[in-house]
C-alpha cells in the first residue's frame, strides 16, 4: 500500500534520506526521542500558548510520535512530555493538508538533498480562509543526521513567532 507521503511527493519520495522514507512509509511504528520547545517572550502570547493544547516550553523533553493510517488520512499524535498535540494529514485536490483543532493548513512540500521541507501556503479557520496577516505560518524541515531523524518546526502568525520545536527521533 502506498503511504500518504509517497502519494503526495510522487517520484521525489525516493529522494528522501532512508530514515525519512522509513518514517513516512511505515506510519504505524512509534518514534521516540528528545525535543526542545521555545515560546516567544511576549507575556500575552505566552498566556495564550499556555491555555492552548501546545507543548510546554523546555529543553531536552521527551517526545513520542505515533502516526496511524485510517484510509487516506494519517492521524498524528505527538506526546511532548505528557502534553498531547494531535493533527490529521490528508490530500486534497490542492495538495497535502494538516488539520489541528479549527485550523487547516495547506502545505507546500519539497525534497532537497534528502531533506523534507514544508511550509504553509494557506490557512483556514473553521473552513474560512484567513488573510496572510492572520494566517498561521508554519515552516518545517526534516533530515537525517548521525543515524537519527531530525526535525525543526516553527509556527507563527503573520510576522510574530509563536512556537518552535526541534529535536530528533528513532523508531521504537
mmCIF file of C-alpha atoms in Angstrom:
data_model
loop_
_atom_site.group_PDB
_atom_site.id
_atom_site.type_symbol
_atom_site.label_atom_id
_atom_site.label_comp_id
_atom_site.label_asym_id
_atom_site.label_seq_id
_atom_site.Cartn_x
_atom_site.Cartn_y
_atom_site.Cartn_z
ATOM 1 C CA UNK A 1 0.000 0.000 0.000
ATOM 2 C CA UNK A 2 1.262 3.460 -0.872
ATOM 3 C CA UNK A 3 1.603 5.881 2.052
ATOM 4 C CA UNK A 4 0.221 9.416 2.152
ATOM 5 C CA UNK A 5 3.674 10.944 1.697
ATOM 6 C CA UNK A 6 4.578 8.587 -1.151
ATOM 7 C CA UNK A 7 1.456 9.819 -2.945
ATOM 8 C CA UNK A 8 1.986 13.484 -2.021
ATOM 9 C CA UNK A 9 5.660 13.579 -3.047
ATOM 10 C CA UNK A 10 5.446 11.219 -6.027
ATOM 11 C CA UNK A 11 8.841 10.325 -7.501
ATOM 12 C CA UNK A 12 10.558 12.743 -5.099
ATOM 13 C CA UNK A 13 9.719 10.396 -2.200
ATOM 14 C CA UNK A 14 12.652 8.142 -3.166
ATOM 15 C CA UNK A 15 14.995 11.153 -2.898
ATOM 16 C CA UNK A 16 14.339 11.378 0.870
ATOM 17 C CA UNK A 17 17.060 10.058 3.170
ATOM 18 C CA UNK A 18 16.489 6.451 4.353
ATOM 19 C CA UNK A 19 15.149 7.319 7.839
ATOM 20 C CA UNK A 20 12.701 9.851 6.427
ATOM 21 C CA UNK A 21 11.468 7.281 3.897
ATOM 22 C CA UNK A 22 11.053 4.774 6.741
ATOM 23 C CA UNK A 23 9.143 7.272 8.909
ATOM 24 C CA UNK A 24 6.783 8.318 6.123
ATOM 25 C CA UNK A 25 6.388 4.832 4.590
ATOM 26 C CA UNK A 26 5.652 2.922 7.826
ATOM 27 C CA UNK A 27 3.351 5.257 9.760
ATOM 28 C CA UNK A 28 2.210 2.711 12.383
ATOM 29 C CA UNK A 29 5.656 2.480 14.012
ATOM 30 C CA UNK A 30 6.031 4.798 17.058
ATOM 31 C CA UNK A 31 9.128 7.026 17.190
ATOM 32 C CA UNK A 32 10.733 8.426 20.344
ATOM 33 C CA UNK A 33 13.343 10.998 21.169
ATOM 34 C CA UNK A 34 14.002 14.402 22.684
ATOM 35 C CA UNK A 35 12.789 17.871 21.808
ATOM 36 C CA UNK A 36 13.486 21.493 22.720
ATOM 37 C CA UNK A 37 10.446 23.794 22.738
ATOM 38 C CA UNK A 38 10.697 27.581 22.768
ATOM 39 C CA UNK A 39 7.984 30.206 23.196
ATOM 40 C CA UNK A 40 8.023 33.946 22.469
ATOM 41 C CA UNK A 41 8.940 36.459 25.167
ATOM 42 C CA UNK A 42 5.696 38.488 24.968
ATOM 43 C CA UNK A 43 3.581 37.853 28.079
ATOM 44 C CA UNK A 44 0.214 37.805 26.279
ATOM 45 C CA UNK A 45 1.404 35.256 23.718
ATOM 46 C CA UNK A 46 2.839 33.083 26.496
ATOM 47 C CA UNK A 47 -0.536 33.147 28.289
ATOM 48 C CA UNK A 48 -2.350 32.140 25.098
ATOM 49 C CA UNK A 49 0.103 29.308 24.426
ATOM 50 C CA UNK A 50 -0.327 28.093 27.996
ATOM 51 C CA UNK A 51 -4.091 27.915 27.511
ATOM 52 C CA UNK A 52 -3.811 26.045 24.218
ATOM 53 C CA UNK A 53 -3.024 22.408 23.595
ATOM 54 C CA UNK A 54 0.531 23.174 22.635
ATOM 55 C CA UNK A 55 3.737 21.755 24.094
ATOM 56 C CA UNK A 56 5.184 23.497 27.117
ATOM 57 C CA UNK A 57 8.461 25.342 26.820
ATOM 58 C CA UNK A 58 11.565 23.402 27.847
ATOM 59 C CA UNK A 59 14.763 21.712 26.768
ATOM 60 C CA UNK A 60 15.602 18.055 26.278
ATOM 61 C CA UNK A 61 11.996 16.951 26.876
ATOM 62 C CA UNK A 62 10.755 13.511 25.911
ATOM 63 C CA UNK A 63 8.798 13.184 22.676
ATOM 64 C CA UNK A 64 6.836 10.281 21.260
ATOM 65 C CA UNK A 65 5.295 10.492 17.789
ATOM 66 C CA UNK A 66 2.715 7.992 16.575
ATOM 67 C CA UNK A 67 1.073 8.128 13.180
ATOM 68 C CA UNK A 68 -1.936 5.924 12.415
ATOM 69 C CA UNK A 69 -3.475 5.467 8.997
ATOM 70 C CA UNK A 70 -7.234 5.458 8.577
ATOM 71 C CA UNK A 71 -7.889 5.112 4.884
ATOM 72 C CA UNK A 72 -6.355 8.106 3.127
ATOM 73 C CA UNK A 73 -5.916 10.062 6.389
ATOM 74 C CA UNK A 74 -2.937 9.981 8.756
ATOM 75 C CA UNK A 75 -3.702 10.708 12.421
ATOM 76 C CA UNK A 76 -0.632 12.222 14.098
ATOM 77 C CA UNK A 77 -0.267 12.071 17.880
ATOM 78 C CA UNK A 78 2.695 13.940 19.345
ATOM 79 C CA UNK A 79 3.318 13.459 23.068
ATOM 80 C CA UNK A 80 5.592 16.217 24.378
ATOM 81 C CA UNK A 81 6.470 15.001 27.909
ATOM 82 C CA UNK A 82 2.791 14.261 28.617
ATOM 83 C CA UNK A 83 1.362 17.200 26.640
ATOM 84 C CA UNK A 84 -0.543 15.846 23.624
ATOM 85 C CA UNK A 85 -0.770 17.592 20.267
ATOM 86 C CA UNK A 86 -2.871 15.817 17.642
ATOM 87 C CA UNK A 87 -3.481 16.521 13.975
ATOM 88 C CA UNK A 88 -4.706 14.854 10.797
ATOM 89 C CA UNK A 89 -2.966 14.939 7.439
ATOM 90 C CA UNK A 90 -4.642 14.175 4.115
ATOM 91 C CA UNK A 91 -4.540 15.014 0.421
ATOM 92 C CA UNK A 92 -6.980 17.291 -1.366
ATOM 93 C CA UNK A 93 -7.015 18.407 -4.999
ATOM 94 C CA UNK A 94 -4.924 21.389 -3.811
ATOM 95 C CA UNK A 95 -2.265 19.260 -2.096
ATOM 96 C CA UNK A 96 -1.238 17.995 1.342
ATOM 97 C CA UNK A 97 -3.259 19.435 4.235
ATOM 98 C CA UNK A 98 -2.837 19.262 8.003
ATOM 99 C CA UNK A 99 -5.737 19.937 10.339
ATOM 100 C CA UNK A 100 -5.474 20.552 14.069
ATOM 101 C CA UNK A 101 -8.407 21.891 16.014
ATOM 102 C CA UNK A 102 -10.222 24.531 13.950
ATOM 103 C CA UNK A 103 -7.171 25.212 11.730
ATOM 104 C CA UNK A 104 -6.421 23.607 8.365
ATOM 105 C CA UNK A 105 -3.118 24.290 6.622
ATOM 106 C CA UNK A 106 -2.252 23.655 3.002
ATOM 107 C CA UNK A 107 1.393 22.556 2.998
ATOM 108 C CA UNK A 108 3.872 23.035 0.201
ATOM 109 C CA UNK A 109 6.335 20.115 0.358
ATOM 110 C CA UNK A 110 9.640 19.645 -1.421
ATOM 111 C CA UNK A 111 12.625 17.329 -1.179
ATOM 112 C CA UNK A 112 16.056 18.950 -1.171
ATOM 113 C CA UNK A 113 19.275 16.907 -0.730
ATOM 114 C CA UNK A 114 17.402 14.127 1.087
ATOM 115 C CA UNK A 115 15.595 16.576 3.384
ATOM 116 C CA UNK A 116 11.864 17.251 3.502
ATOM 117 C CA UNK A 117 10.974 20.933 3.665
ATOM 118 C CA UNK A 118 7.420 22.115 4.223
ATOM 119 C CA UNK A 119 5.728 25.462 4.627
ATOM 120 C CA UNK A 120 2.139 26.513 4.958
ATOM 121 C CA UNK A 121 0.761 28.382 1.965
ATOM 122 C CA UNK A 122 -2.844 28.771 3.094
ATOM 123 C CA UNK A 123 -4.669 28.713 6.441
ATOM 124 C CA UNK A 124 -8.350 28.135 7.089
ATOM 125 C CA UNK A 125 -10.082 28.674 10.429
ATOM 126 C CA UNK A 126 -13.344 26.704 10.737
ATOM 127 C CA UNK A 127 -13.235 26.383 6.939
ATOM 128 C CA UNK A 128 -12.864 30.135 6.346
ATOM 129 C CA UNK A 129 -9.697 31.294 4.514
ATOM 130 C CA UNK A 130 -7.593 33.668 6.614
ATOM 131 C CA UNK A 131 -5.735 36.674 5.190
ATOM 132 C CA UNK A 132 -1.942 36.457 5.354
ATOM 133 C CA UNK A 133 -1.728 38.825 8.335
ATOM 134 C CA UNK A 134 -3.845 36.395 10.439
ATOM 135 C CA UNK A 135 -2.730 33.118 8.884
ATOM 136 C CA UNK A 136 -0.577 30.587 10.696
ATOM 137 C CA UNK A 137 2.889 30.498 9.176
ATOM 138 C CA UNK A 138 4.438 27.056 9.569
ATOM 139 C CA UNK A 139 7.882 26.087 8.365
ATOM 140 C CA UNK A 140 9.241 22.578 8.891
ATOM 141 C CA UNK A 141 12.428 20.761 8.000
ATOM 142 C CA UNK A 142 13.173 17.033 8.418
ATOM 143 C CA UNK A 143 16.565 15.462 7.816
ATOM 144 C CA UNK A 144 18.775 12.520 8.746
ATOM 145 C CA UNK A 145 21.973 13.095 10.688
ATOM 146 C CA UNK A 146 24.144 10.690 12.706
ATOM 147 C CA UNK A 147 21.613 7.884 12.272
ATOM 148 C CA UNK A 148 18.715 9.914 13.715
ATOM 149 C CA UNK A 149 15.621 11.546 12.248
ATOM 150 C CA UNK A 150 15.875 15.300 12.976
ATOM 151 C CA UNK A 151 13.139 17.924 12.735
ATOM 152 C CA UNK A 152 12.750 21.668 13.203
ATOM 153 C CA UNK A 153 9.255 23.213 13.208
ATOM 154 C CA UNK A 154 8.484 26.930 13.575
ATOM 155 C CA UNK A 155 4.941 28.297 13.935
ATOM 156 C CA UNK A 156 3.981 31.952 13.810
ATOM 157 C CA UNK A 157 1.153 34.325 12.979
ATOM 158 C CA UNK A 158 1.948 36.979 10.413
ATOM 159 C CA UNK A 159 5.469 38.088 11.358
ATOM 160 C CA UNK A 160 5.191 37.072 15.035
ATOM 161 C CA UNK A 161 6.819 33.799 16.114
ATOM 162 C CA UNK A 162 4.657 31.664 18.428
ATOM 163 C CA UNK A 163 6.322 28.325 18.915
ATOM 164 C CA UNK A 164 9.385 26.438 17.760
ATOM 165 C CA UNK A 165 10.270 22.852 18.472
ATOM 166 C CA UNK A 166 13.243 20.868 17.268
ATOM 167 C CA UNK A 167 14.903 17.596 18.133
ATOM 168 C CA UNK A 168 15.461 14.056 16.938
ATOM 169 C CA UNK A 169 13.711 10.687 16.902
ATOM 170 C CA UNK A 170 14.426 6.988 16.493
ATOM 171 C CA UNK A 171 11.937 4.184 15.783
ATOM 172 C CA UNK A 172 10.716 2.235 18.783
#
